[in-house]
Amino acid sequence: AQKVTQAQTEISVVEKEDVTLDCVYETRDTTYYLFWYKQPPSGELVFLIRRNSFDEQNEISGRYSWNFQKSTSSFNFTITASQVVDSAVYFCALSEANGNNRLAFGKGNQVVVIP
Amino acid sequence: DTGVSQNPRHKITKRGQNVTFRCDPISEHNRLYWYRQTLGQGPEFLTYFQNEAQLEKSRLLSDRFSAERPKGSFSTLEIQRTEQGDSAMYLCASSLVQGQETQYFGPGTRLLVL
């Protein structure tokens, strides 16, 4: 069974500081996909990034970067130079390549960026 | 290209009433998913369709819940005899079936059962 764990905490940062969110996952599949979604107060889940289990290369996309380590089953996410608009709940999610693609989400991290 | 849309955005109902929600996926997407999210939690999978076929239902989907996607386009989720425990955000997502495609979510329908 797939499982995602995020330390459910509220993280407050001052604008322009970096913030890193931790995600640990469990899966029996050898092929799986990891995601980060953002949920602002409006409620809509916004896709941010996705990583395939067979590609551990870490990348940077604008102010977002991620650190995927299969050895520790972790998929951490960093926002660089945070802005007030980054204030939201961030969810890590996992889907297994078994045909249905359903997402298993963590409980989310509430990020508050203080101006 | 328009995104996933859901209607209504908010619904308040009395216990025991039936409610129906609608989801319109991104037009070329053939997979459609329903999730439920309660306060302070991540979304939980309910069911999904590939075209008009409902391929999997979660144990969370009790007999009072039914979902349809009659023509492989929009989908409806009906809850019969609502209970206060049904109060939640109901989220719809769609994706393409080409490998492992990303799911894109709609704005959700927030249900409050009094």
PDB file of C-alpha atoms in Angstrom:
ATOM      1  CA  ALA A   1       0.000   0.000   0.000  1.00  0.00           C
ATOM      2  CA  GLN A   2       1.166   3.493  -0.758  1.00  0.00           C
ATOM      3  CA  LYS A   3       1.675   5.973   2.045  1.00  0.00           C
ATOM      4  CA  VAL A   4       2.984   9.523   2.278  1.00  0.00           C
ATOM      5  CA  THR A   5       4.105  11.221   5.474  1.00  0.00           C
ATOM      6  CA  GLN A   6       4.544  14.938   5.947  1.00  0.00           C
ATOM      7  CA  ALA A   7       5.259  16.313   9.381  1.00  0.00           C
ATOM      8  CA  GLN A   8       2.024  18.212   9.755  1.00  0.00           C
ATOM      9  CA  THR A   9       3.284  21.517  10.992  1.00  0.00           C
ATOM     10  CA  GLU A  10       2.762  25.138  10.239  1.00  0.00           C
ATOM     11  CA  ILE A  11       5.911  26.681   8.902  1.00  0.00           C
ATOM     12  CA  SER A  12       6.314  30.438   9.145  1.00  0.00           C
ATOM     13  CA  VAL A  13       9.036  32.260   7.267  1.00  0.00           C
ATOM     14  CA  VAL A  14       9.844  35.884   6.623  1.00  0.00           C
ATOM     15  CA  GLU A  15       9.557  36.963   3.014  1.00  0.00           C
ATOM     16  CA  LYS A  16      12.663  36.188   0.919  1.00  0.00           C
ATOM     17  CA  GLU A  17      13.746  33.350   3.195  1.00  0.00           C
ATOM     18  CA  ASP A  18      13.939  29.812   1.812  1.00  0.00           C
ATOM     19  CA  VAL A  19      11.581  27.115   3.056  1.00  0.00           C
ATOM     20  CA  THR A  20      12.057  23.358   2.737  1.00  0.00           C
ATOM     21  CA  LEU A  21       9.233  20.851   3.111  1.00  0.00           C
ATOM     22  CA  ASP A  22       9.942  17.225   3.950  1.00  0.00           C
ATOM     23  CA  CYS A  23       8.156  14.229   2.475  1.00  0.00           C
ATOM     24  CA  VAL A  24       8.706  10.540   3.184  1.00  0.00           C
ATOM     25  CA  TYR A  25       6.886   7.870   1.225  1.00  0.00           C
ATOM     26  CA  GLU A  26       6.255   4.130   1.291  1.00  0.00           C
ATOM     27  CA  THR A  27       5.516   1.927  -1.677  1.00  0.00           C
ATOM     28  CA  ARG A  28       6.049  -1.659  -2.787  1.00  0.00           C
ATOM     29  CA  ASP A  29       6.176  -0.746  -6.452  1.00  0.00           C
ATOM     30  CA  THR A  30       9.502  -0.268  -8.168  1.00  0.00           C
ATOM     31  CA  THR A  31       7.953   2.251 -10.549  1.00  0.00           C
ATOM     32  CA  TYR A  32       6.095   5.161  -9.036  1.00  0.00           C
ATOM     33  CA  TYR A  33       5.603   8.900  -9.362  1.00  0.00           C
ATOM     34  CA  LEU A  34       5.935  11.687  -6.840  1.00  0.00           C
ATOM     35  CA  PHE A  35       4.229  15.055  -6.906  1.00  0.00           C
ATOM     36  CA  TRP A  36       3.977  18.314  -5.039  1.00  0.00           C
ATOM     37  CA  TYR A  37       0.717  20.256  -5.145  1.00  0.00           C
ATOM     38  CA  LYS A  38      -0.110  23.664  -3.697  1.00  0.00           C
ATOM     39  CA  GLN A  39      -3.508  24.496  -2.179  1.00  0.00           C
ATOM     40  CA  PRO A  40      -4.063  28.228  -1.620  1.00  0.00           C
ATOM     41  CA  PRO A  41      -6.952  29.474   0.532  1.00  0.00           C
ATOM     42  CA  SER A  42      -9.260  29.316  -2.509  1.00  0.00           C
ATOM     43  CA  GLY A  43      -9.090  25.522  -2.232  1.00  0.00           C
ATOM     44  CA  GLU A  44      -7.964  24.479  -5.694  1.00  0.00           C
ATOM     45  CA  LEU A  45      -5.054  22.047  -5.844  1.00  0.00           C
ATOM     46  CA  VAL A  46      -2.371  23.397  -8.153  1.00  0.00           C
ATOM     47  CA  PHE A  47       0.192  21.020  -9.662  1.00  0.00           C
ATOM     48  CA  LEU A  48       3.775  22.125  -9.057  1.00  0.00           C
ATOM     49  CA  ILE A  49       6.247  19.354  -9.821  1.00  0.00           C
ATOM     50  CA  ARG A  50       6.447  15.660 -10.623  1.00  0.00           C
ATOM     51  CA  ARG A  51       9.237  13.140 -10.446  1.00  0.00           C
ATOM     52  CA  ASN A  52       9.483   9.574 -11.790  1.00  0.00           C
ATOM     53  CA  SER A  53      11.052   6.882  -9.609  1.00  0.00           C
ATOM     54  CA  PHE A  54      13.564   5.945 -12.269  1.00  0.00           C
ATOM     55  CA  ASP A  55      14.969   9.463 -12.500  1.00  0.00           C
ATOM     56  CA  GLU A  56      16.694  10.705  -9.366  1.00  0.00           C
ATOM     57  CA  GLN A  57      18.133  13.794 -10.984  1.00  0.00           C
ATOM     58  CA  ASN A  58      17.281  16.814  -8.904  1.00  0.00           C
ATOM     59  CA  GLU A  59      16.263  19.952 -10.688  1.00  0.00           C
ATOM     60  CA  ILE A  60      15.369  23.547 -10.223  1.00  0.00           C
ATOM     61  CA  SER A  61      12.314  25.140 -11.782  1.00  0.00           C
ATOM     62  CA  GLY A  62      12.201  28.839 -11.125  1.00  0.00           C
ATOM     63  CA  ARG A  63      12.032  29.292  -7.362  1.00  0.00           C
ATOM     64  CA  TYR A  64      11.146  25.637  -6.813  1.00  0.00           C
ATOM     65  CA  SER A  65      13.648  22.834  -6.378  1.00  0.00           C
ATOM     66  CA  TRP A  66      13.430  19.287  -5.121  1.00  0.00           C
ATOM     67  CA  ASN A  67      15.651  16.627  -3.646  1.00  0.00           C
ATOM     68  CA  PHE A  68      14.607  13.067  -4.497  1.00  0.00           C
ATOM     69  CA  GLN A  69      16.493  10.295  -2.690  1.00  0.00           C
ATOM     70  CA  LYS A  70      15.283   6.737  -3.229  1.00  0.00           C
ATOM     71  CA  SER A  71      17.678   5.388  -0.617  1.00  0.00           C
ATOM     72  CA  THR A  72      15.805   7.230   2.121  1.00  0.00           C
ATOM     73  CA  SER A  73      12.392   7.327   0.369  1.00  0.00           C
ATOM     74  CA  SER A  74      12.327  11.087   0.589  1.00  0.00           C
ATOM     75  CA  PHE A  75      11.124  13.765  -1.793  1.00  0.00           C
ATOM     76  CA  ASN A  76      11.808  17.157  -0.265  1.00  0.00           C
ATOM     77  CA  PHE A  77      10.701  20.428  -1.778  1.00  0.00           C
ATOM     78  CA  THR A  78      12.253  23.892  -1.439  1.00  0.00           C
ATOM     79  CA  ILE A  79      10.883  27.316  -2.222  1.00  0.00           C
ATOM     80  CA  THR A  80      13.685  29.816  -2.665  1.00  0.00           C
ATOM     81  CA  ALA A  81      13.246  33.490  -1.815  1.00  0.00           C
ATOM     82  CA  SER A  82       9.691  33.013  -0.547  1.00  0.00           C
ATOM     83  CA  GLN A  83       6.957  35.489  -1.378  1.00  0.00           C
ATOM     84  CA  VAL A  84       3.648  36.248   0.321  1.00  0.00           C
ATOM     85  CA  VAL A  85       1.832  34.541  -2.561  1.00  0.00           C
ATOM     86  CA  ASP A  86       3.556  31.290  -1.570  1.00  0.00           C
ATOM     87  CA  SER A  87       1.395  31.147   1.560  1.00  0.00           C
ATOM     88  CA  ALA A  88      -0.633  27.955   1.132  1.00  0.00           C
ATOM     89  CA  VAL A  89      -0.856  24.302   2.121  1.00  0.00           C
ATOM     90  CA  TYR A  90       1.607  22.115   0.229  1.00  0.00           C
ATOM     91  CA  PHE A  91       0.886  18.443  -0.366  1.00  0.00           C
ATOM     92  CA  CYS A  92       3.249  15.671  -1.325  1.00  0.00           C
ATOM     93  CA  ALA A  93       1.614  12.821  -3.252  1.00  0.00           C
ATOM     94  CA  LEU A  94       2.527   9.412  -4.638  1.00  0.00           C
ATOM     95  CA  SER A  95       1.039   7.258  -7.361  1.00  0.00           C
ATOM     96  CA  GLU A  96       2.032   3.739  -8.249  1.00  0.00           C
ATOM     97  CA  ALA A  97       2.381   2.479 -11.810  1.00  0.00           C
ATOM     98  CA  ASN A  98      -0.233  -0.241 -11.330  1.00  0.00           C
ATOM     99  CA  GLY A  99      -2.794   1.089 -13.736  1.00  0.00           C
ATOM    100  CA  ASN A 100      -5.131   3.311 -11.758  1.00  0.00           C
ATOM    101  CA  ASN A 101      -2.768   6.238 -11.065  1.00  0.00           C
ATOM    102  CA  ARG A 102      -4.654   7.202  -7.925  1.00  0.00           C
ATOM    103  CA  LEU A 103      -2.825   9.675  -5.733  1.00  0.00           C
ATOM    104  CA  ALA A 104      -2.025   9.097  -2.082  1.00  0.00           C
ATOM    105  CA  PHE A 105      -1.500  12.408  -0.315  1.00  0.00           C
ATOM    106  CA  GLY A 106       0.283  13.420   2.851  1.00  0.00           C
ATOM    107  CA  LYS A 107      -1.486  15.606   5.398  1.00  0.00           C
ATOM    108  CA  GLY A 108       0.111  18.770   4.043  1.00  0.00           C
ATOM    109  CA  ASN A 109       2.331  21.549   5.317  1.00  0.00           C
ATOM    110  CA  GLN A 110       0.834  24.972   6.034  1.00  0.00           C
ATOM    111  CA  VAL A 111       3.330  27.592   4.880  1.00  0.00           C
ATOM    112  CA  VAL A 112       2.882  31.161   6.073  1.00  0.00           C
ATOM    113  CA  VAL A 113       5.103  33.811   4.506  1.00  0.00           C
ATOM    114  CA  ILE A 114       5.286  36.938   6.633  1.00  0.00           C
ATOM    115  CA  PRO A 115       5.859  40.203   4.784  1.00  0.00           C
TER     116      PRO A 115
ATOM    117  CA  ASP B   1      -7.458  25.388 -22.909  1.00  0.00           C
ATOM    118  CA  THR B   2      -9.863  25.510 -19.998  1.00  0.00           C
ATOM    119  CA  GLY B   3      -9.154  23.654 -16.795  1.00  0.00           C
ATOM    120  CA  VAL B   4     -11.281  21.301 -14.746  1.00  0.00           C
ATOM    121  CA  SER B   5     -14.518  22.901 -13.577  1.00  0.00           C
ATOM    122  CA  GLN B   6     -16.843  21.842 -10.782  1.00  0.00           C
ATOM    123  CA  ASN B   7     -20.335  22.916  -9.829  1.00  0.00           C
ATOM    124  CA  PRO B   8     -21.601  24.020  -7.456  1.00  0.00           C
ATOM    125  CA  ARG B   9     -18.664  25.506  -5.589  1.00  0.00           C
ATOM    126  CA  HIS B  10     -20.540  25.430  -2.290  1.00  0.00           C
ATOM    127  CA  LYS B  11     -23.518  23.408  -1.100  1.00  0.00           C
ATOM    128  CA  ILE B  12     -25.323  23.569   2.216  1.00  0.00           C
ATOM    129  CA  THR B  13     -27.921  20.900   2.848  1.00  0.00           C
ATOM    130  CA  LYS B  14     -29.861  19.346   5.677  1.00  0.00           C
ATOM    131  CA  ARG B  15     -29.153  15.877   6.923  1.00  0.00           C
ATOM    132  CA  GLY B  16     -31.074  13.286   4.965  1.00  0.00           C
ATOM    133  CA  GLN B  17     -31.239  15.240   1.725  1.00  0.00           C
ATOM    134  CA  ASN B  18     -29.677  14.118  -1.542  1.00  0.00           C
ATOM    135  CA  VAL B  19     -27.012  16.195  -3.294  1.00  0.00           C
ATOM    136  CA  THR B  20     -25.375  15.963  -6.701  1.00  0.00           C
ATOM    137  CA  PHE B  21     -22.103  17.491  -7.840  1.00  0.00           C
ATOM    138  CA  ARG B  22     -20.833  17.900 -11.371  1.00  0.00           C
ATOM    139  CA  CYS B  23     -17.314  17.809 -12.773  1.00  0.00           C
ATOM    140  CA  ASP B  24     -16.253  18.832 -16.277  1.00  0.00           C
ATOM    141  CA  PRO B  25     -12.725  17.590 -17.033  1.00  0.00           C
ATOM    142  CA  ILE B  26     -10.180  19.052 -19.407  1.00  0.00           C
ATOM    143  CA  SER B  27     -11.645  18.241 -22.801  1.00  0.00           C
ATOM    144  CA  GLU B  28      -9.109  15.751 -24.145  1.00  0.00           C
ATOM    145  CA  HIS B  29      -8.601  13.938 -20.823  1.00  0.00           C
ATOM    146  CA  ASN B  30     -10.053  10.437 -20.698  1.00  0.00           C
ATOM    147  CA  ARG B  31      -9.465   9.736 -16.994  1.00  0.00           C
ATOM    148  CA  LEU B  32     -11.515  11.389 -14.284  1.00  0.00           C
ATOM    149  CA  TYR B  33     -10.994  11.043 -10.522  1.00  0.00           C
ATOM    150  CA  TRP B  34     -13.010  11.989  -7.447  1.00  0.00           C
ATOM    151  CA  TYR B  35     -11.345  12.725  -4.106  1.00  0.00           C
ATOM    152  CA  ARG B  36     -12.677  13.859  -0.728  1.00  0.00           C
ATOM    153  CA  GLN B  37     -10.813  16.203   1.594  1.00  0.00           C
ATOM    154  CA  THR B  38     -11.757  16.869   5.207  1.00  0.00           C
ATOM    155  CA  LEU B  39     -10.419  19.733   7.280  1.00  0.00           C
ATOM    156  CA  GLY B  40      -6.724  19.499   8.005  1.00  0.00           C
ATOM    157  CA  GLN B  41      -6.223  16.372   5.914  1.00  0.00           C
ATOM    158  CA  GLY B  42      -4.955  15.552   2.463  1.00  0.00           C
ATOM    159  CA  PRO B  43      -7.391  14.468  -0.254  1.00  0.00           C
ATOM    160  CA  GLU B  44      -8.466  10.825  -0.241  1.00  0.00           C
ATOM    161  CA  PHE B  45      -9.265   8.826  -3.344  1.00  0.00           C
ATOM    162  CA  LEU B  46     -12.919   7.898  -3.895  1.00  0.00           C
ATOM    163  CA  THR B  47     -13.266   6.569  -7.425  1.00  0.00           C
ATOM    164  CA  TYR B  48     -12.089   6.965 -10.996  1.00  0.00           C
ATOM    165  CA  PHE B  49     -13.280   6.556 -14.569  1.00  0.00           C
ATOM    166  CA  GLN B  50     -11.553   5.801 -17.791  1.00  0.00           C
ATOM    167  CA  ASN B  51     -13.856   7.158 -20.474  1.00  0.00           C
ATOM    168  CA  GLU B  52     -17.336   6.062 -19.296  1.00  0.00           C
ATOM    169  CA  ALA B  53     -16.185   3.005 -17.318  1.00  0.00           C
ATOM    170  CA  GLN B  54     -15.885   3.245 -13.545  1.00  0.00           C
ATOM    171  CA  LEU B  55     -12.798   1.153 -12.872  1.00  0.00           C
ATOM    172  CA  GLU B  56     -12.247   1.401  -9.134  1.00  0.00           C
ATOM    173  CA  LYS B  57     -14.099   2.480  -6.020  1.00  0.00           C
ATOM    174  CA  SER B  58     -12.546   3.122  -2.634  1.00  0.00           C
ATOM    175  CA  ARG B  59     -13.896   1.597   0.545  1.00  0.00           C
ATOM    176  CA  LEU B  60     -14.675   5.197   1.510  1.00  0.00           C
ATOM    177  CA  LEU B  61     -17.423   5.176  -1.094  1.00  0.00           C
ATOM    178  CA  SER B  62     -20.381   3.845   0.837  1.00  0.00           C
ATOM    179  CA  ASP B  63     -23.615   2.637  -0.766  1.00  0.00           C
ATOM    180  CA  ARG B  64     -25.029   6.134  -0.399  1.00  0.00           C
ATOM    181  CA  PHE B  65     -22.494   7.437  -2.911  1.00  0.00           C
ATOM    182  CA  SER B  66     -22.806   6.911  -6.640  1.00  0.00           C
ATOM    183  CA  ALA B  67     -20.767   8.342  -9.476  1.00  0.00           C
ATOM    184  CA  GLU B  68     -21.423   8.329 -13.195  1.00  0.00           C
ATOM    185  CA  ARG B  69     -19.730   9.446 -16.361  1.00  0.00           C
ATOM    186  CA  PRO B  70     -22.335   8.503 -18.955  1.00  0.00           C
ATOM    187  CA  LYS B  71     -20.715   9.777 -22.129  1.00  0.00           C
ATOM    188  CA  GLY B  72     -17.118   9.778 -21.065  1.00  0.00           C
ATOM    189  CA  SER B  73     -17.103  13.541 -20.653  1.00  0.00           C
ATOM    190  CA  PHE B  74     -18.555  15.175 -17.520  1.00  0.00           C
ATOM    191  CA  SER B  75     -19.151  13.208 -14.334  1.00  0.00           C
ATOM    192  CA  THR B  76     -21.621  13.466 -11.480  1.00  0.00           C
ATOM    193  CA  LEU B  77     -21.227  12.410  -7.867  1.00  0.00           C
ATOM    194  CA  GLU B  78     -24.440  11.888  -5.914  1.00  0.00           C
ATOM    195  CA  ILE B  79     -24.738  11.454  -2.175  1.00  0.00           C
ATOM    196  CA  GLN B  80     -28.045  10.100  -0.946  1.00  0.00           C
ATOM    197  CA  ARG B  81     -29.398  10.611   2.571  1.00  0.00           C
ATOM    198  CA  THR B  82     -26.545  12.897   3.534  1.00  0.00           C
ATOM    199  CA  GLU B  83     -25.009  12.679   6.978  1.00  0.00           C
ATOM    200  CA  GLN B  84     -23.028  15.276   8.898  1.00  0.00           C
ATOM    201  CA  GLY B  85     -19.902  13.176   8.357  1.00  0.00           C
ATOM    202  CA  ASP B  86     -20.221  13.786   4.623  1.00  0.00           C
ATOM    203  CA  SER B  87     -19.255  17.423   5.133  1.00  0.00           C
ATOM    204  CA  ALA B  88     -16.031  17.864   3.191  1.00  0.00           C
ATOM    205  CA  MET B  89     -14.475  19.282   0.050  1.00  0.00           C
ATOM    206  CA  TYR B  90     -15.112  17.077  -2.983  1.00  0.00           C
ATOM    207  CA  LEU B  91     -12.376  17.392  -5.577  1.00  0.00           C
ATOM    208  CA  CYS B  92     -12.369  16.240  -9.162  1.00  0.00           C
ATOM    209  CA  ALA B  93      -9.244  15.688 -11.256  1.00  0.00           C
ATOM    210  CA  SER B  94      -8.587  14.602 -14.819  1.00  0.00           C
ATOM    211  CA  SER B  95      -5.655  13.226 -16.756  1.00  0.00           C
ATOM    212  CA  LEU B  96      -4.670  11.597 -20.015  1.00  0.00           C
ATOM    213  CA  VAL B  97      -3.876   7.913 -20.182  1.00  0.00           C
ATOM    214  CA  GLN B  98      -0.506   8.047 -21.852  1.00  0.00           C
ATOM    215  CA  GLY B  99       1.988   6.561 -19.504  1.00  0.00           C
ATOM    216  CA  GLN B 100       1.649   8.160 -16.134  1.00  0.00           C
ATOM    217  CA  GLU B 101       0.096  11.531 -16.685  1.00  0.00           C
ATOM    218  CA  THR B 102      -0.325  14.274 -14.122  1.00  0.00           C
ATOM    219  CA  GLN B 103      -3.757  14.822 -12.599  1.00  0.00           C
ATOM    220  CA  TYR B 104      -5.123  18.343 -12.790  1.00  0.00           C
ATOM    221  CA  PHE B 105      -7.672  19.366 -10.202  1.00  0.00           C
ATOM    222  CA  GLY B 106     -10.786  21.476 -10.256  1.00  0.00           C
ATOM    223  CA  PRO B 107     -11.684  24.084  -7.619  1.00  0.00           C
ATOM    224  CA  GLY B 108     -13.741  21.601  -5.603  1.00  0.00           C
ATOM    225  CA  THR B 109     -17.258  21.563  -4.174  1.00  0.00           C
ATOM    226  CA  ARG B 110     -17.455  22.356  -0.491  1.00  0.00           C
ATOM    227  CA  LEU B 111     -20.337  20.491   1.156  1.00  0.00           C
ATOM    228  CA  LEU B 112     -21.780  21.335   4.543  1.00  0.00           C
ATOM    229  CA  VAL B 113     -24.421  19.039   5.988  1.00  0.00           C
ATOM    230  CA  LEU B 114     -26.406  20.571   8.835  1.00  0.00           C
TER     231      LEU B 114
END
